[in-house]
PDB file of C-alpha atoms in Angstrom:
ATOM      1  CA  MET A   1      -6.914   9.618  -6.386  1.00  0.00           C
ATOM      2  CA  SER A   2      -2.991   9.358  -5.749  1.00  0.00           C
ATOM      3  CA  ALA A   3      -0.872   8.017  -8.785  1.00  0.00           C
ATOM      4  CA  VAL A   4       1.429   6.376  -5.903  1.00  0.00           C
ATOM      5  CA  ARG A   5       0.820   2.998  -4.753  1.00  0.00           C
ATOM      6  CA  THR A   6      -0.570   2.800  -1.501  1.00  0.00           C
ATOM      7  CA  ALA A   7       0.569   0.138   1.422  1.00  0.00           C
ATOM      8  CA  VAL A   8      -0.652  -0.354   4.901  1.00  0.00           C
ATOM      9  CA  VAL A   9       1.597  -1.771   7.239  1.00  0.00           C
ATOM     10  CA  THR A  10       0.450  -2.461  10.830  1.00  0.00           C
ATOM     11  CA  GLY A  11       2.210  -2.690  14.200  1.00  0.00           C
ATOM     12  CA  ALA A  12       4.731   0.082  12.384  1.00  0.00           C
ATOM     13  CA  ALA A  13       5.901   2.106  15.271  1.00  0.00           C
ATOM     14  CA  ARG A  14       9.047  -0.040  16.087  1.00  0.00           C
ATOM     15  CA  GLY A  15      10.767  -3.015  14.987  1.00  0.00           C
ATOM     16  CA  ILE A  16       9.592  -5.334  12.393  1.00  0.00           C
ATOM     17  CA  GLY A  17       6.898  -3.346  11.098  1.00  0.00           C
ATOM     18  CA  ALA A  18       8.715   0.147  11.345  1.00  0.00           C
ATOM     19  CA  GLY A  19      11.198  -1.871   8.725  1.00  0.00           C
ATOM     20  CA  ILE A  20       8.695  -2.957   6.373  1.00  0.00           C
ATOM     21  CA  ALA A  21       7.388   0.541   6.023  1.00  0.00           C
ATOM     22  CA  ALA A  22      10.673   2.218   5.639  1.00  0.00           C
ATOM     23  CA  LYS A  23      11.579  -0.176   2.865  1.00  0.00           C
ATOM     24  CA  PHE A  24       8.170   0.293   0.927  1.00  0.00           C
ATOM     25  CA  ALA A  25       8.798   4.110   1.493  1.00  0.00           C
ATOM     26  CA  ARG A  26      12.069   3.963  -0.255  1.00  0.00           C
ATOM     27  CA  SER A  27      10.799   2.204  -2.974  1.00  0.00           C
ATOM     28  CA  GLY A  28       8.408   5.229  -3.710  1.00  0.00           C
ATOM     29  CA  TRP A  29       5.201   3.610  -1.925  1.00  0.00           C
ATOM     30  CA  HIS A  30       2.806   5.895   0.325  1.00  0.00           C
ATOM     31  CA  VAL A  31       2.273   4.008   3.564  1.00  0.00           C
ATOM     32  CA  VAL A  32      -0.278   3.869   5.715  1.00  0.00           C
ATOM     33  CA  LEU A  33       1.366   2.917   9.145  1.00  0.00           C
ATOM     34  CA  ALA A  34      -1.154   1.654  11.223  1.00  0.00           C
ATOM     35  CA  ASP A  35      -0.005   0.752  15.412  1.00  0.00           C
ATOM     36  CA  LEU A  36      -2.149   0.888  18.918  1.00  0.00           C
ATOM     37  CA  SER A  37       0.727   3.309  20.106  1.00  0.00           C
ATOM     38  CA  PRO A  38       0.615   6.569  19.414  1.00  0.00           C
ATOM     39  CA  GLU A  39       4.226   6.453  18.824  1.00  0.00           C
ATOM     40  CA  VAL A  40       3.540   5.670  15.053  1.00  0.00           C
ATOM     41  CA  VAL A  41       2.635   8.857  14.324  1.00  0.00           C
ATOM     42  CA  GLU A  42       6.425   9.989  15.100  1.00  0.00           C
ATOM     43  CA  THR A  43       7.568   6.815  13.149  1.00  0.00           C
ATOM     44  CA  ALA A  44       5.644   8.107  10.213  1.00  0.00           C
ATOM     45  CA  SER A  45       6.952  11.453  10.431  1.00  0.00           C
ATOM     46  CA  ALA A  46      10.517  10.001  10.606  1.00  0.00           C
ATOM     47  CA  ILE A  47      10.141   7.588   7.613  1.00  0.00           C
ATOM     48  CA  ALA A  48       8.700  10.437   5.838  1.00  0.00           C
ATOM     49  CA  ALA A  49      11.703  12.659   6.360  1.00  0.00           C
ATOM     50  CA  GLU A  50      14.325  10.071   5.647  1.00  0.00           C
ATOM     51  CA  THR A  51      12.985   8.928   2.505  1.00  0.00           C
ATOM     52  CA  GLY A  52      10.990  11.840   1.210  1.00  0.00           C
ATOM     53  CA  ALA A  53       7.961   9.410   0.560  1.00  0.00           C
ATOM     54  CA  ALA A  54       4.386  10.327   1.613  1.00  0.00           C
ATOM     55  CA  THR A  55       3.574   8.215   5.145  1.00  0.00           C
ATOM     56  CA  THR A  56       0.371   8.521   7.112  1.00  0.00           C
ATOM     57  CA  GLY A  57       0.205   7.135  11.057  1.00  0.00           C
ATOM     58  CA  VAL A  58      -3.002   6.305  12.368  1.00  0.00           C
ATOM     59  CA  VAL A  59      -3.042   5.408  15.987  1.00  0.00           C
ATOM     60  CA  SER A  60      -5.466   1.803  15.429  1.00  0.00           C
ATOM     61  CA  ASP A  61      -6.264  -1.293  17.376  1.00  0.00           C
ATOM     62  CA  VAL A  62      -6.475  -3.484  14.674  1.00  0.00           C
ATOM     63  CA  SER A  63      -8.399  -5.894  17.052  1.00  0.00           C
ATOM     64  CA  SER A  64     -11.486  -3.630  17.207  1.00  0.00           C
ATOM     65  CA  PRO A  65     -13.835  -2.349  14.454  1.00  0.00           C
ATOM     66  CA  ASP A  66     -13.078   1.350  15.092  1.00  0.00           C
ATOM     67  CA  GLY A  67      -9.464   0.301  14.625  1.00  0.00           C
ATOM     68  CA  ALA A  68     -10.034  -1.150  11.551  1.00  0.00           C
ATOM     69  CA  ALA A  69     -12.292   1.522  10.165  1.00  0.00           C
ATOM     70  CA  ALA A  70      -9.911   4.235  11.065  1.00  0.00           C
ATOM     71  CA  ILE A  71      -7.337   2.385   9.101  1.00  0.00           C
ATOM     72  CA  LEU A  72     -10.190   1.711   5.846  1.00  0.00           C
ATOM     73  CA  ALA A  73     -10.564   6.065   6.194  1.00  0.00           C
ATOM     74  CA  ALA A  74      -7.017   6.539   5.236  1.00  0.00           C
ATOM     75  CA  VAL A  75      -6.775   4.447   2.499  1.00  0.00           C
ATOM     76  CA  THR A  76      -9.671   5.601   1.143  1.00  0.00           C
ATOM     77  CA  GLU A  77      -8.404   9.240   1.112  1.00  0.00           C
ATOM     78  CA  ILE A  78      -5.046   8.416  -0.295  1.00  0.00           C
ATOM     79  CA  GLY A  79      -6.516   6.125  -3.097  1.00  0.00           C
ATOM     80  CA  ASP A  80      -4.640   3.184  -5.236  1.00  0.00           C
ATOM     81  CA  PHE A  81      -4.676   0.512  -2.467  1.00  0.00           C
ATOM     82  CA  ARG A  82      -2.115  -2.013  -3.630  1.00  0.00           C
ATOM     83  CA  ALA A  83      -0.855  -3.715  -0.596  1.00  0.00           C
ATOM     84  CA  LEU A  84      -1.454  -4.805   3.141  1.00  0.00           C
ATOM     85  CA  VAL A  85       0.975  -6.048   5.638  1.00  0.00           C
ATOM     86  CA  ASN A  86      -0.505  -7.318   8.879  1.00  0.00           C
ATOM     87  CA  ASN A  87       2.355  -7.090  10.929  1.00  0.00           C
ATOM     88  CA  ALA A  88       0.888  -6.406  14.361  1.00  0.00           C
ATOM     89  CA  GLY A  89       1.025  -8.689  17.310  1.00  0.00           C
ATOM     90  CA  ILE A  90       1.394  -9.382  20.909  1.00  0.00           C
ATOM     91  CA  THR A  91       3.056 -12.035  23.494  1.00  0.00           C
ATOM     92  CA  ARG A  92       1.760 -12.909  26.850  1.00  0.00           C
ATOM     93  CA  ASP A  93       4.151 -15.693  27.629  1.00  0.00           C
ATOM     94  CA  ALA A  94       3.469 -18.212  30.159  1.00  0.00           C
ATOM     95  CA  MET A  95       3.778 -21.832  30.742  1.00  0.00           C
ATOM     96  CA  ILE A  96       0.313 -23.732  29.871  1.00  0.00           C
ATOM     97  CA  LYS A  97      -0.579 -24.244  33.516  1.00  0.00           C
ATOM     98  CA  LYS A  98       0.022 -20.770  34.626  1.00  0.00           C
ATOM     99  CA  MET A  99      -1.572 -19.383  31.669  1.00  0.00           C
ATOM    100  CA  THR A 100      -4.571 -17.296  32.157  1.00  0.00           C
ATOM    101  CA  PRO A 101      -7.741 -17.020  29.910  1.00  0.00           C
ATOM    102  CA  GLU A 102      -7.202 -13.128  29.747  1.00  0.00           C
ATOM    103  CA  ALA A 103      -3.451 -14.206  28.453  1.00  0.00           C
ATOM    104  CA  PHE A 104      -4.923 -16.641  25.712  1.00  0.00           C
ATOM    105  CA  THR A 105      -7.657 -14.350  24.729  1.00  0.00           C
ATOM    106  CA  ALA A 106      -5.439 -11.607  24.117  1.00  0.00           C
ATOM    107  CA  THR A 107      -2.951 -13.038  21.754  1.00  0.00           C
ATOM    108  CA  ASN A 108      -5.250 -14.525  19.711  1.00  0.00           C
ATOM    109  CA  ARG A 109      -7.697 -11.361  19.435  1.00  0.00           C
ATOM    110  CA  VAL A 110      -4.782  -9.524  18.202  1.00  0.00           C
ATOM    111  CA  ASN A 111      -2.198 -11.964  16.407  1.00  0.00           C
ATOM    112  CA  LEU A 112      -5.010 -13.936  14.357  1.00  0.00           C
ATOM    113  CA  GLY A 113      -8.083 -11.969  14.946  1.00  0.00           C
ATOM    114  CA  GLY A 114      -6.555  -8.813  13.708  1.00  0.00           C
ATOM    115  CA  PRO A 115      -5.799  -9.826  10.386  1.00  0.00           C
ATOM    116  CA  ILE A 116      -8.983 -11.716  10.189  1.00  0.00           C
ATOM    117  CA  ARG A 117     -10.815  -8.205  10.815  1.00  0.00           C
ATOM    118  CA  LEU A 118      -8.525  -6.041   9.102  1.00  0.00           C
ATOM    119  CA  ASN A 119      -8.510  -7.993   5.699  1.00  0.00           C
ATOM    120  CA  ALA A 120     -12.326  -8.439   6.013  1.00  0.00           C
ATOM    121  CA  ALA A 121     -12.171  -4.626   6.358  1.00  0.00           C
ATOM    122  CA  LEU A 122     -10.094  -3.919   3.678  1.00  0.00           C
ATOM    123  CA  ALA A 123      -9.470  -6.791   0.934  1.00  0.00           C
ATOM    124  CA  GLU A 124     -12.494  -5.725  -1.157  1.00  0.00           C
ATOM    125  CA  HIS A 125     -10.981  -2.210  -1.525  1.00  0.00           C
ATOM    126  CA  LEU A 126      -7.316  -3.378  -2.684  1.00  0.00           C
ATOM    127  CA  ALA A 127      -6.932  -2.598  -6.022  1.00  0.00           C
ATOM    128  CA  ASP A 128      -6.927  -5.653  -8.939  1.00  0.00           C
ATOM    129  CA  GLY A 129      -3.593  -7.559  -8.589  1.00  0.00           C
ATOM    130  CA  GLY A 130      -2.898  -6.374  -4.826  1.00  0.00           C
ATOM    131  CA  THR A 131      -1.669  -8.207  -2.157  1.00  0.00           C
ATOM    132  CA  ILE A 132      -1.942  -9.403   1.384  1.00  0.00           C
ATOM    133  CA  VAL A 133       1.171 -10.551   3.587  1.00  0.00           C
ATOM    134  CA  ASN A 134       0.344 -11.943   6.704  1.00  0.00           C
ATOM    135  CA  ILE A 135       3.473 -12.131   9.133  1.00  0.00           C
ATOM    136  CA  SER A 136       3.400 -15.451  11.230  1.00  0.00           C
ATOM    137  CA  SER A 137       6.651 -16.618  13.155  1.00  0.00           C
ATOM    138  CA  LYS A 138       8.758 -19.565  13.470  1.00  0.00           C
ATOM    139  CA  SER A 139       7.002 -19.792  16.934  1.00  0.00           C
ATOM    140  CA  SER A 140       4.211 -21.342  15.023  1.00  0.00           C
ATOM    141  CA  GLN A 141       6.053 -24.518  15.296  1.00  0.00           C
ATOM    142  CA  GLY A 142       5.611 -24.969  18.905  1.00  0.00           C
ATOM    143  CA  ASN A 143       7.693 -22.744  21.910  1.00  0.00           C
ATOM    144  CA  VAL A 144       7.949 -23.519  25.260  1.00  0.00           C
ATOM    145  CA  GLY A 145       5.940 -20.949  27.186  1.00  0.00           C
ATOM    146  CA  GLN A 146       4.157 -19.585  24.225  1.00  0.00           C
ATOM    147  CA  PHE A 147       1.245 -22.140  23.278  1.00  0.00           C
ATOM    148  CA  ASN A 148      -0.672 -19.085  23.053  1.00  0.00           C
ATOM    149  CA  TYR A 149       1.545 -17.401  20.744  1.00  0.00           C
ATOM    150  CA  ALA A 150       2.284 -20.469  18.551  1.00  0.00           C
ATOM    151  CA  LEU A 151      -1.432 -21.191  18.167  1.00  0.00           C
ATOM    152  CA  SER A 152      -2.064 -17.772  16.891  1.00  0.00           C
ATOM    153  CA  LYS A 153       0.698 -17.722  14.496  1.00  0.00           C
ATOM    154  CA  ALA A 154       0.031 -20.991  13.353  1.00  0.00           C
ATOM    155  CA  GLY A 155      -3.759 -20.369  12.785  1.00  0.00           C
ATOM    156  CA  LEU A 156      -2.562 -17.527  10.573  1.00  0.00           C
ATOM    157  CA  LEU A 157      -1.026 -20.186   8.660  1.00  0.00           C
ATOM    158  CA  GLY A 158      -3.981 -21.873   7.527  1.00  0.00           C
ATOM    159  CA  TYR A 159      -5.765 -18.519   7.381  1.00  0.00           C
ATOM    160  CA  THR A 160      -3.365 -17.421   4.563  1.00  0.00           C
ATOM    161  CA  ARG A 161      -3.735 -20.446   2.541  1.00  0.00           C
ATOM    162  CA  ALA A 162      -7.710 -20.540   2.952  1.00  0.00           C
ATOM    163  CA  LEU A 163      -7.910 -16.758   1.885  1.00  0.00           C
ATOM    164  CA  ALA A 164      -5.294 -16.781  -0.912  1.00  0.00           C
ATOM    165  CA  ILE A 165      -7.952 -19.548  -2.681  1.00  0.00           C
ATOM    166  CA  GLU A 166     -10.634 -17.341  -1.570  1.00  0.00           C
ATOM    167  CA  LEU A 167      -9.531 -13.810  -3.090  1.00  0.00           C
ATOM    168  CA  ALA A 168      -7.852 -15.409  -6.213  1.00  0.00           C
ATOM    169  CA  PRO A 169      -7.352 -14.605  -8.893  1.00  0.00           C
ATOM    170  CA  ARG A 170      -7.861 -10.818  -8.246  1.00  0.00           C
ATOM    171  CA  ILE A 171      -5.847 -10.532  -4.925  1.00  0.00           C
ATOM    172  CA  ARG A 172      -2.790 -12.341  -3.835  1.00  0.00           C
ATOM    173  CA  VAL A 173      -2.461 -13.755  -0.162  1.00  0.00           C
ATOM    174  CA  ASN A 174       1.252 -14.840   1.330  1.00  0.00           C
ATOM    175  CA  ALA A 175       2.855 -14.982   5.004  1.00  0.00           C
ATOM    176  CA  ILE A 176       6.389 -14.224   6.142  1.00  0.00           C
ATOM    177  CA  SER A 177       7.552 -16.749   9.219  1.00  0.00           C
ATOM    178  CA  PRO A 178      10.557 -14.983  10.886  1.00  0.00           C
ATOM    179  CA  GLY A 179      12.906 -16.128  12.672  1.00  0.00           C
ATOM    180  CA  PHE A 180      15.265 -14.753  15.354  1.00  0.00           C
ATOM    181  CA  ILE A 181      15.106 -10.905  14.197  1.00  0.00           C
ATOM    182  CA  ALA A 182      16.954  -8.446  16.171  1.00  0.00           C
ATOM    183  CA  THR A 183      14.544  -6.145  17.689  1.00  0.00           C
ATOM    184  CA  GLU A 184      14.081  -4.513  21.003  1.00  0.00           C
ATOM    185  CA  MET A 185      12.117  -7.430  22.336  1.00  0.00           C
ATOM    186  CA  THR A 186      14.760  -9.894  21.028  1.00  0.00           C
ATOM    187  CA  ASP A 187      17.647  -7.682  22.430  1.00  0.00           C
ATOM    188  CA  ALA A 188      16.008  -8.050  26.171  1.00  0.00           C
ATOM    189  CA  ILE A 189      16.755 -11.844  26.129  1.00  0.00           C
ATOM    190  CA  PRO A 190      19.417 -12.740  28.481  1.00  0.00           C
ATOM    191  CA  ASP A 191      22.791 -13.381  26.957  1.00  0.00           C
ATOM    192  CA  GLU A 192      22.749 -17.404  27.812  1.00  0.00           C
ATOM    193  CA  LEU A 193      19.570 -18.049  26.078  1.00  0.00           C
ATOM    194  CA  ARG A 194      20.421 -15.673  23.105  1.00  0.00           C
ATOM    195  CA  ASN A 195      23.391 -17.644  22.475  1.00  0.00           C
ATOM    196  CA  ASN A 196      21.595 -20.850  22.672  1.00  0.00           C
ATOM    197  CA  ILE A 197      19.185 -19.734  19.976  1.00  0.00           C
ATOM    198  CA  LEU A 198      22.203 -18.392  18.007  1.00  0.00           C
ATOM    199  CA  ALA A 199      23.980 -21.258  18.050  1.00  0.00           C
ATOM    200  CA  ARG A 200      20.957 -23.341  16.104  1.00  0.00           C
ATOM    201  CA  ILE A 201      20.533 -20.901  13.516  1.00  0.00           C
ATOM    202  CA  PRO A 202      22.771 -22.425  10.377  1.00  0.00           C
ATOM    203  CA  LEU A 203      23.713 -18.459   9.600  1.00  0.00           C
ATOM    204  CA  ALA A 204      25.031 -17.632  13.126  1.00  0.00           C
ATOM    205  CA  ARG A 205      23.519 -14.370  13.700  1.00  0.00           C
ATOM    206  CA  PRO A 206      19.887 -12.849  14.164  1.00  0.00           C
ATOM    207  CA  GLY A 207      18.469 -11.323  10.920  1.00  0.00           C
ATOM    208  CA  GLN A 208      17.570  -7.913  10.544  1.00  0.00           C
ATOM    209  CA  PRO A 209      14.214  -6.209  10.543  1.00  0.00           C
ATOM    210  CA  SER A 210      15.129  -4.840   6.776  1.00  0.00           C
ATOM    211  CA  GLU A 211      15.498  -8.753   5.995  1.00  0.00           C
ATOM    212  CA  ILE A 212      12.050  -9.081   6.395  1.00  0.00           C
ATOM    213  CA  ALA A 213      11.038  -6.022   5.058  1.00  0.00           C
ATOM    214  CA  ASP A 214      12.686  -7.203   1.621  1.00  0.00           C
ATOM    215  CA  VAL A 215      10.714 -10.374   1.456  1.00  0.00           C
ATOM    216  CA  ALA A 216       7.360  -8.641   2.230  1.00  0.00           C
ATOM    217  CA  LEU A 217       8.449  -5.817  -0.504  1.00  0.00           C
ATOM    218  CA  TRP A 218       9.044  -8.766  -2.827  1.00  0.00           C
ATOM    219  CA  LEU A 219       5.580 -10.291  -2.151  1.00  0.00           C
ATOM    220  CA  CYS A 220       4.048  -7.178  -3.066  1.00  0.00           C
ATOM    221  CA  SER A 221       5.862  -6.752  -6.139  1.00  0.00           C
ATOM    222  CA  GLU A 222       5.427  -7.944  -9.923  1.00  0.00           C
ATOM    223  CA  ALA A 223       8.362 -10.329  -9.377  1.00  0.00           C
ATOM    224  CA  SER A 224       6.379 -12.505  -7.270  1.00  0.00           C
ATOM    225  CA  SER A 225       3.253 -12.458  -9.678  1.00  0.00           C
ATOM    226  CA  TYR A 226       2.821 -16.239  -9.501  1.00  0.00           C
ATOM    227  CA  VAL A 227       3.397 -16.646  -5.677  1.00  0.00           C
ATOM    228  CA  THR A 228      -0.149 -16.881  -3.600  1.00  0.00           C
ATOM    229  CA  GLY A 229      -0.882 -19.187  -0.378  1.00  0.00           C
ATOM    230  CA  GLN A 230       2.819 -19.400   0.405  1.00  0.00           C
ATOM    231  CA  VAL A 231       4.787 -19.223   3.633  1.00  0.00           C
ATOM    232  CA  LEU A 232       8.373 -18.209   3.068  1.00  0.00           C
ATOM    233  CA  GLY A 233      10.671 -18.603   6.395  1.00  0.00           C
ATOM    234  CA  VAL A 234      12.966 -16.019   6.811  1.00  0.00           C
ATOM    235  CA  CYS A 235      14.840 -17.589   9.729  1.00  0.00           C
ATOM    236  CA  GLY A 236      18.700 -18.052   8.864  1.00  0.00           C
ATOM    237  CA  GLY A 237      17.812 -21.757   8.371  1.00  0.00           C
ATOM    238  CA  ARG A 238      16.286 -22.553  11.730  1.00  0.00           C
ATOM    239  CA  THR A 239      13.577 -24.197   9.665  1.00  0.00           C
ATOM    240  CA  TYR A 240      12.862 -26.821  12.986  1.00  0.00           C
ATOM    241  CA  ALA A 241      11.075 -25.923  16.402  1.00  0.00           C
ATOM    242  CA  PRO A 242      12.910 -24.951  19.149  1.00  0.00           C
TER     243      PRO A 242
END
């Protein structure tokens, strides 16, 4: 068994997930990076080279039984499993009248069903005092063209609170609700729309993946030992619906 604490971060090939994985690695954790994209193996290697920490890249669909089993196998081999960060998510945006059943189902299968499946498979393997962090979104408050995404992320918040009660006192469960974060996805937003969004953020800038990572690491540390069943908005003050 490893003497180094192990954390699992899903959706870790890029963006917020990669930022969270890098933050944990810099803090001395052995990080299991999981993602549907094979790119996750390269991301894990790059983080290991940068930080000197041990990393493991796992190609995994978190919404499938085989995907959960692959992550569990990695965790079992490493040992001392203490943190699970459910970050994996997808968007399939459309207005309500144009939303297809496939787009609706896929978004909820990954964004809500994925954490439910993975928590069910891994929670019992977390060490006493371990933590689960579910990554939701400020879009859970509602966003035009994202009713499927908003539903999945709002459901994740209710699930977080219920799971926190169920797993207490052995495991703490919390959620982070990011706002507008600088990633490849938000970089592709047209300038006019981007400027309109920034104008509604009191801190007047997008957040960085590292700022979500800071909060995730805090929630998985003893500094937050009396925090469970909570949702932390990391949104630059934009606490209202778009």
